[in-house]
mmCIF file with all atom_site columns, C-alpha atoms in Angstrom:
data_model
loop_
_atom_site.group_PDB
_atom_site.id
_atom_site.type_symbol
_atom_site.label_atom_id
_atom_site.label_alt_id
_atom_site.label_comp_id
_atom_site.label_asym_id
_atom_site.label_entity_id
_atom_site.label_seq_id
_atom_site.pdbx_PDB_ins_code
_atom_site.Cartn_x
_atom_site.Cartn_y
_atom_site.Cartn_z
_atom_site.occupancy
_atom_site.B_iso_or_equiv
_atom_site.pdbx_formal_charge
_atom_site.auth_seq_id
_atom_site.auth_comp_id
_atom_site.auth_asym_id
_atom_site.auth_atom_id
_atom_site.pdbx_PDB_model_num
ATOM 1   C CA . UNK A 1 1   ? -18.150 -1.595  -12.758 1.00 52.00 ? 880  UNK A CA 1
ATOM 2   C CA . UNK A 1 2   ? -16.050 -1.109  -9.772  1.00 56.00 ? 881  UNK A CA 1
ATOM 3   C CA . UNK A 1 3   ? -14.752 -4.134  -8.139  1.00 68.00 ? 882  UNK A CA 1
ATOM 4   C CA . UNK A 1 4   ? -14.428 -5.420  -5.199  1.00 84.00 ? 883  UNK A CA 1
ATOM 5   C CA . UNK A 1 5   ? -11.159 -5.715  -4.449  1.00 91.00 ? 884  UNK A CA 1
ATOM 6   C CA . UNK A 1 6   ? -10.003 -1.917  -5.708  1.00 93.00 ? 885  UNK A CA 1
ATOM 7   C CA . UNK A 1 7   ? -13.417 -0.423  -3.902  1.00 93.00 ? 886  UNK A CA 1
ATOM 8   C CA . UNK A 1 8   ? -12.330 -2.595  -0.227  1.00 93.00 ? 887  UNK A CA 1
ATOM 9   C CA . UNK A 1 9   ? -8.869  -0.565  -0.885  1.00 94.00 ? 888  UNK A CA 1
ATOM 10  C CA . UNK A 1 10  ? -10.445 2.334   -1.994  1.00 94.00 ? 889  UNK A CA 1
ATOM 11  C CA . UNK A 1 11  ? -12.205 2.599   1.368   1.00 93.00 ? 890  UNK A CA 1
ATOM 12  C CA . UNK A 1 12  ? -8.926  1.535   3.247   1.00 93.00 ? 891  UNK A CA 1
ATOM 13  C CA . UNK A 1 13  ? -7.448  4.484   1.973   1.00 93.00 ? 892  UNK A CA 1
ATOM 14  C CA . UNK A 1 14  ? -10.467 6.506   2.698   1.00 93.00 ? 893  UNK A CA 1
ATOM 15  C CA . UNK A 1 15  ? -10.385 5.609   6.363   1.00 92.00 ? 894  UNK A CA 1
ATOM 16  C CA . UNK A 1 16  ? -7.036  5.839   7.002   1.00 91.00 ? 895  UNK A CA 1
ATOM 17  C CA . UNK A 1 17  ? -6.546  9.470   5.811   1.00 91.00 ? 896  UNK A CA 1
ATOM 18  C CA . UNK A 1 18  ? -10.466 10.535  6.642   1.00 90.00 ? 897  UNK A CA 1
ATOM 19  C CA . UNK A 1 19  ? -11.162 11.714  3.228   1.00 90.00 ? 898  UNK A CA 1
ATOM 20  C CA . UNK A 1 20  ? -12.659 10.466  -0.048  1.00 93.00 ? 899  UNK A CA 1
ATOM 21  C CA . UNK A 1 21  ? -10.396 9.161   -2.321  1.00 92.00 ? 900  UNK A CA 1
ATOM 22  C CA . UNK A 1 22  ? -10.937 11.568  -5.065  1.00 92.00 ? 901  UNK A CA 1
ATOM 23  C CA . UNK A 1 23  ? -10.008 14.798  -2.308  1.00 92.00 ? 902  UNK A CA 1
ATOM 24  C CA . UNK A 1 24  ? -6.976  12.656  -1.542  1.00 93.00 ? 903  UNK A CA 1
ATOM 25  C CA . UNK A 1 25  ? -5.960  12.939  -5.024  1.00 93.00 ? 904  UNK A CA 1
ATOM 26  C CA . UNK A 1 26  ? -6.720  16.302  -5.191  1.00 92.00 ? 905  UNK A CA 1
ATOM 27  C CA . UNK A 1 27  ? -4.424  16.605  -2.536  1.00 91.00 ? 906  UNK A CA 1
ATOM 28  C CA . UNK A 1 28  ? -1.579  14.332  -3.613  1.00 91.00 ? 907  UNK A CA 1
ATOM 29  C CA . UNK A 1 29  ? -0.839  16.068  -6.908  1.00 89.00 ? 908  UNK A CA 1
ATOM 30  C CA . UNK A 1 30  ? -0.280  19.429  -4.684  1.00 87.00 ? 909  UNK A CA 1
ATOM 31  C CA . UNK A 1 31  ? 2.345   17.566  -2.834  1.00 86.00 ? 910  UNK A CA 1
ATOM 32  C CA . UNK A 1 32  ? 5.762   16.086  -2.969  1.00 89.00 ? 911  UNK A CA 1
ATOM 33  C CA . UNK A 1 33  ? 5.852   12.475  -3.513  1.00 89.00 ? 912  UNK A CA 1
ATOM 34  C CA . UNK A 1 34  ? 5.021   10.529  -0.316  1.00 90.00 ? 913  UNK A CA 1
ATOM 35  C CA . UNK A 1 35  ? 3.016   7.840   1.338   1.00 91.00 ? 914  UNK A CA 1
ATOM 36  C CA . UNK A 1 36  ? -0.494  9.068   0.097   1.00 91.00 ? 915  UNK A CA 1
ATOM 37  C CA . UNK A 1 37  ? 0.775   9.455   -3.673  1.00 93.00 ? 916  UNK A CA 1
ATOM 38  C CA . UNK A 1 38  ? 2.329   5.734   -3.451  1.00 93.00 ? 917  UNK A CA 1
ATOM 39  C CA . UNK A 1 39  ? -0.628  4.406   -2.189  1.00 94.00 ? 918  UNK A CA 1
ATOM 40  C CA . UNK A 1 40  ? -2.986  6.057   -4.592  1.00 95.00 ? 919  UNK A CA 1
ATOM 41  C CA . UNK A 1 41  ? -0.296  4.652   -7.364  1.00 94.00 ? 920  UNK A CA 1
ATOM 42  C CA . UNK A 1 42  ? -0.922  1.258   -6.208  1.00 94.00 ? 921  UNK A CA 1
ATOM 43  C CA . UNK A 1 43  ? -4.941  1.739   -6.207  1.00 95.00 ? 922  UNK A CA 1
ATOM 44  C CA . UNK A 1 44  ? -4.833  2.923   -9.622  1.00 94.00 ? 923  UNK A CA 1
ATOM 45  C CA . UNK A 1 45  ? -2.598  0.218   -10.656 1.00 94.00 ? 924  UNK A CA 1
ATOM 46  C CA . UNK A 1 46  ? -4.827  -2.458  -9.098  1.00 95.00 ? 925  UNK A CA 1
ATOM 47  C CA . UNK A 1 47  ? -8.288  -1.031  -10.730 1.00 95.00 ? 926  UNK A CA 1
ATOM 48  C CA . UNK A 1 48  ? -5.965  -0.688  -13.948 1.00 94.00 ? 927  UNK A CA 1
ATOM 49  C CA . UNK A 1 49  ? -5.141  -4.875  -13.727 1.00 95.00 ? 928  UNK A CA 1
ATOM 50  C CA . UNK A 1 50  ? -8.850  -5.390  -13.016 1.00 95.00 ? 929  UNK A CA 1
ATOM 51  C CA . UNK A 1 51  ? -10.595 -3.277  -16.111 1.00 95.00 ? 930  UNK A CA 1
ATOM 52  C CA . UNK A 1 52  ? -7.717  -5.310  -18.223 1.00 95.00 ? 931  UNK A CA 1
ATOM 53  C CA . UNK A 1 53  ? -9.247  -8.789  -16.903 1.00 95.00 ? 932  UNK A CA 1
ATOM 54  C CA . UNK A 1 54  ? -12.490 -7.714  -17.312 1.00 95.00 ? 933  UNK A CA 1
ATOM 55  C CA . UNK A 1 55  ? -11.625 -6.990  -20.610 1.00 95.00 ? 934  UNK A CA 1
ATOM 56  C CA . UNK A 1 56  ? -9.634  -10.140 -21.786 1.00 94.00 ? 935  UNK A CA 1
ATOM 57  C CA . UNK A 1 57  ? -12.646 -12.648 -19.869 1.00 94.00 ? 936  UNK A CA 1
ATOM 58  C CA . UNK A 1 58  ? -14.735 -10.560 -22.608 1.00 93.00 ? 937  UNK A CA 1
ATOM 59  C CA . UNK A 1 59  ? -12.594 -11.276 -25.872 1.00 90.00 ? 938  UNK A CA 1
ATOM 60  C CA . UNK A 1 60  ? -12.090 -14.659 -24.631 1.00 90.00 ? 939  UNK A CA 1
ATOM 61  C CA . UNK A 1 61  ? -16.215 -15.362 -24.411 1.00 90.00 ? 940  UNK A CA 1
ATOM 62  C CA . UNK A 1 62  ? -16.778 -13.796 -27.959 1.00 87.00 ? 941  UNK A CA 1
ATOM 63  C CA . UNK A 1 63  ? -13.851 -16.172 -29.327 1.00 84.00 ? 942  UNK A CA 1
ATOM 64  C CA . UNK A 1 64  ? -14.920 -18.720 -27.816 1.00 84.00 ? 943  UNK A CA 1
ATOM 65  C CA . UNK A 1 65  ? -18.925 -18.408 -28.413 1.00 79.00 ? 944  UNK A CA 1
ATOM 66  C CA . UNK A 1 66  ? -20.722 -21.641 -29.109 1.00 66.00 ? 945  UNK A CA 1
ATOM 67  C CA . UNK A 1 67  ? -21.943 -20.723 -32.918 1.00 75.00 ? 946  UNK A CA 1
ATOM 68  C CA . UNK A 1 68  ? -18.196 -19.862 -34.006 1.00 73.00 ? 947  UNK A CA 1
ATOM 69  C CA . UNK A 1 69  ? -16.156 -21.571 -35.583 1.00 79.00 ? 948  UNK A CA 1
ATOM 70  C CA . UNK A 1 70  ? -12.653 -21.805 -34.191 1.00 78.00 ? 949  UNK A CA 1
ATOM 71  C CA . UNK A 1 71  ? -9.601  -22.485 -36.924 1.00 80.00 ? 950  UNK A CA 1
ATOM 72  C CA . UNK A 1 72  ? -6.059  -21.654 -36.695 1.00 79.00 ? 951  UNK A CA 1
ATOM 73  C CA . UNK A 1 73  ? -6.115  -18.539 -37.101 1.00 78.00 ? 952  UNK A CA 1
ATOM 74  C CA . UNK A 1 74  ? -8.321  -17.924 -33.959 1.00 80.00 ? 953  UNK A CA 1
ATOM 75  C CA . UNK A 1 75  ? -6.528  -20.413 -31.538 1.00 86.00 ? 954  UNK A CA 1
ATOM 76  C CA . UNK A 1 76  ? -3.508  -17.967 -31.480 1.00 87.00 ? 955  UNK A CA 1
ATOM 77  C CA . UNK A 1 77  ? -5.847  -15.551 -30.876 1.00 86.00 ? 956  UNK A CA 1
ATOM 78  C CA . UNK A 1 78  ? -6.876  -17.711 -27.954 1.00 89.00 ? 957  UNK A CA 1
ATOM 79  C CA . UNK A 1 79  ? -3.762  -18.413 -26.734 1.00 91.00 ? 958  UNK A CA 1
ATOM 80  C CA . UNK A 1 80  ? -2.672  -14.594 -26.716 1.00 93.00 ? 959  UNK A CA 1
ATOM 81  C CA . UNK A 1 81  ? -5.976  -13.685 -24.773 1.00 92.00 ? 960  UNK A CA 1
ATOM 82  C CA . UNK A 1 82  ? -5.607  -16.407 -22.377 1.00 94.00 ? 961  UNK A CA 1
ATOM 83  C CA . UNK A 1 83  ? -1.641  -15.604 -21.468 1.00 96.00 ? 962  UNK A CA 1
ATOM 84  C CA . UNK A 1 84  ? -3.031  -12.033 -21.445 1.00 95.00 ? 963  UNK A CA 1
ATOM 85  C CA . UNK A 1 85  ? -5.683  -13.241 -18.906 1.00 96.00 ? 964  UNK A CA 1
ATOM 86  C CA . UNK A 1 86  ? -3.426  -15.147 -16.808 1.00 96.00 ? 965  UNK A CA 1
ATOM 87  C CA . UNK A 1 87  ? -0.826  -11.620 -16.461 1.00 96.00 ? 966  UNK A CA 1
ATOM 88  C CA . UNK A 1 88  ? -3.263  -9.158  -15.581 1.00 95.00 ? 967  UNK A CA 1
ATOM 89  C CA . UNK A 1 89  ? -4.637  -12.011 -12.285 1.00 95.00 ? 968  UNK A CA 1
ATOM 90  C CA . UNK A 1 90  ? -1.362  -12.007 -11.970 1.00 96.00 ? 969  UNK A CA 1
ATOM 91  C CA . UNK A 1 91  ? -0.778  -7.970  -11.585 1.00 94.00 ? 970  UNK A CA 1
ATOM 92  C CA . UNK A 1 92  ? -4.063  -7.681  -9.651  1.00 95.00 ? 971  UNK A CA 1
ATOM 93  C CA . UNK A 1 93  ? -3.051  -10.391 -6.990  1.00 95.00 ? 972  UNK A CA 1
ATOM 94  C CA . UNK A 1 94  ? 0.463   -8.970  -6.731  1.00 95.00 ? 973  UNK A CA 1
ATOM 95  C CA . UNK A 1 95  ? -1.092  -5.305  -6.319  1.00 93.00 ? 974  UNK A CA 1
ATOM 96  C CA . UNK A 1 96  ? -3.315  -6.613  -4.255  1.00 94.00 ? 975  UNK A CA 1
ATOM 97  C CA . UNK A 1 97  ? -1.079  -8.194  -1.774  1.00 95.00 ? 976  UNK A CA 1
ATOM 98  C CA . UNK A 1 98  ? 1.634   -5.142  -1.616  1.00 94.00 ? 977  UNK A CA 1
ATOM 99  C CA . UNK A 1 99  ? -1.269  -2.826  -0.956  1.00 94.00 ? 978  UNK A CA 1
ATOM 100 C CA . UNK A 1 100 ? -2.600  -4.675  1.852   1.00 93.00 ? 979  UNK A CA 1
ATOM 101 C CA . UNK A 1 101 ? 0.708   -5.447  3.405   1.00 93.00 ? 980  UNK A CA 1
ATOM 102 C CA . UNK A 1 102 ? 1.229   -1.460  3.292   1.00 93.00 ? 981  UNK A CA 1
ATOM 103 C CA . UNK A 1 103 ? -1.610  -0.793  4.842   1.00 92.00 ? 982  UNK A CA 1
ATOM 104 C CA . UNK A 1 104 ? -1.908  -3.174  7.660   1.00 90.00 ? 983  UNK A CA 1
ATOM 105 C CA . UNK A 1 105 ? 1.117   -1.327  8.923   1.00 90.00 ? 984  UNK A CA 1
ATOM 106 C CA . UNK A 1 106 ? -0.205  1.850   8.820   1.00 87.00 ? 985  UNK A CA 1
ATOM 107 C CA . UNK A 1 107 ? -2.510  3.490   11.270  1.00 77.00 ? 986  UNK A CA 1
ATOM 108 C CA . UNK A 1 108 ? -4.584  6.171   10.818  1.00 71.00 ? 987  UNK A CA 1
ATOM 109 C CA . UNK A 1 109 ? -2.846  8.974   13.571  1.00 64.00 ? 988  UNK A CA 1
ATOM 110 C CA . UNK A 1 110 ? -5.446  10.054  16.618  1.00 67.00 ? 989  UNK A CA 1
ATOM 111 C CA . UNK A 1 111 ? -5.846  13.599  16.403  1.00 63.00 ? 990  UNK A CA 1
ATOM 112 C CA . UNK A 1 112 ? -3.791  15.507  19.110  1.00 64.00 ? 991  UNK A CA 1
ATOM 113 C CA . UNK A 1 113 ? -5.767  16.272  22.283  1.00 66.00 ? 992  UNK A CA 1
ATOM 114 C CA . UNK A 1 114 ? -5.673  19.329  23.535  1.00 69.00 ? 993  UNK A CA 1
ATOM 115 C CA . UNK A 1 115 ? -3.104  20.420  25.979  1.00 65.00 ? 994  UNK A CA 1
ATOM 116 C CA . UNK A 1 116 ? -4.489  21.926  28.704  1.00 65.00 ? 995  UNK A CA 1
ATOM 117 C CA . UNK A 1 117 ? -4.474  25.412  29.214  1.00 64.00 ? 996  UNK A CA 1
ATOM 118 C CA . UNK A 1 118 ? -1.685  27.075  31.246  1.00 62.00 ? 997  UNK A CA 1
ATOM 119 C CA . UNK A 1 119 ? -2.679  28.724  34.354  1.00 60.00 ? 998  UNK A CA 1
ATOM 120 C CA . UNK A 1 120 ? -1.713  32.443  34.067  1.00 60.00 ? 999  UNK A CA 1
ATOM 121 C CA . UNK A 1 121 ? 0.898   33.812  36.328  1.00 58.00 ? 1000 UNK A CA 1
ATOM 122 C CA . UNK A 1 122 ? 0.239   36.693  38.142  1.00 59.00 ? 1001 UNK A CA 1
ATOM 123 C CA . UNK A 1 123 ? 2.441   39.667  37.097  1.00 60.00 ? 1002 UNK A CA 1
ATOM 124 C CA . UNK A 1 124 ? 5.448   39.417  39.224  1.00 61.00 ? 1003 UNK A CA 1
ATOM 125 C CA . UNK A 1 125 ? 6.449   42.889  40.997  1.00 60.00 ? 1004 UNK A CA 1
ATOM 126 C CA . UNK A 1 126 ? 9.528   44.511  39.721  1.00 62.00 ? 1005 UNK A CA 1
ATOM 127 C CA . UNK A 1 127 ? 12.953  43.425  41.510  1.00 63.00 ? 1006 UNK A CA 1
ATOM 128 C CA . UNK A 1 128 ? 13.765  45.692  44.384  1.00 64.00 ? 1007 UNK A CA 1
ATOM 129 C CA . UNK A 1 129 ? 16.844  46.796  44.010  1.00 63.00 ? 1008 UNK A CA 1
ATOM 130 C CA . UNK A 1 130 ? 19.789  45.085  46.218  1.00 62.00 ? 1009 UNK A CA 1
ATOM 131 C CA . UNK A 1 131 ? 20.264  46.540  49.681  1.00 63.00 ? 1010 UNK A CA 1
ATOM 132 C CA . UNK A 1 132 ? 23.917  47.772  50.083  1.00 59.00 ? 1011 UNK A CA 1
ATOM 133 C CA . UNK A 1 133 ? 25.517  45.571  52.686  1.00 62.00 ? 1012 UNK A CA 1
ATOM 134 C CA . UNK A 1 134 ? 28.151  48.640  53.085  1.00 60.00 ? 1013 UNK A CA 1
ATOM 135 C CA . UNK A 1 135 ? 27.723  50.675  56.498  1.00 61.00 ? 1014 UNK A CA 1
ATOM 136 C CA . UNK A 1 136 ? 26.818  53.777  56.271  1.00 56.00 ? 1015 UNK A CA 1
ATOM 137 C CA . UNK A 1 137 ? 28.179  56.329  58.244  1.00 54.00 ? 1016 UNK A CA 1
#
């Protein structure tokens, strides 16, 4: 399940280069590294940090279900799930803040307008050739 934070970027990217993300990868891995490959980095990073939260809240609620019982052994277990928890917030909220800082200061470039056309000169006549200011006799 997407969430909402990588799907708001997801779109941020979308708008700002006026293509789905998934042509914009496309296009990045034909490319050398730039802006568009850094940001699509970041996104995958940030959806990365969220599946790993989803999936520590999940080990966490099965260790911690009401029927079972919880000894030594599974307090570590705790412990390691919890820390593991706490880093991948901690990745997400960083990701999430570098992303949007990048963004804000970018803006998506107008598309030129087009210059107007040139008006055609008429075909200038050939030079006439330079009048000899010699006398003639």
């Amino acid at each position: 399940m997407p969430h909402s934070t990588s799907t708001e970027i997801a779109g941020r990217i979308e708008d700002l280069y006026g293509a789905p993300l998934a042509d914009l990868e496309a296009h990045a891995r034909d490319q050398p590294p730039g802006m568009l490959s850094a940001l699509l980095g970041m996104h995958d990073d940030l959806t990365l940090a969220e599946r790993s939260i989803d999936f520590h809240r999940d080990r966490l609620a099965q260790l911690l279900h009401l029927e079972r019982q919880i000894g030594g052994h599974e307090v570590s277990h705790l412990l390691d799930g919890a820390r593991r928890l706490a880093e991948a917030v901690a990745v997400r909220d960083a990701q999430t803040k570098s992303v949007l800082a990048v963004l804000q200061s970018l803006a998506r470039v107008p598309a030129p307008a087009p210059s107007p056309p040139t008006p055609s000169l008429p075909p200038s006549a050939p030079p006439r050739p330079a009048e000899s200011t010699a006398h003639r006799r």
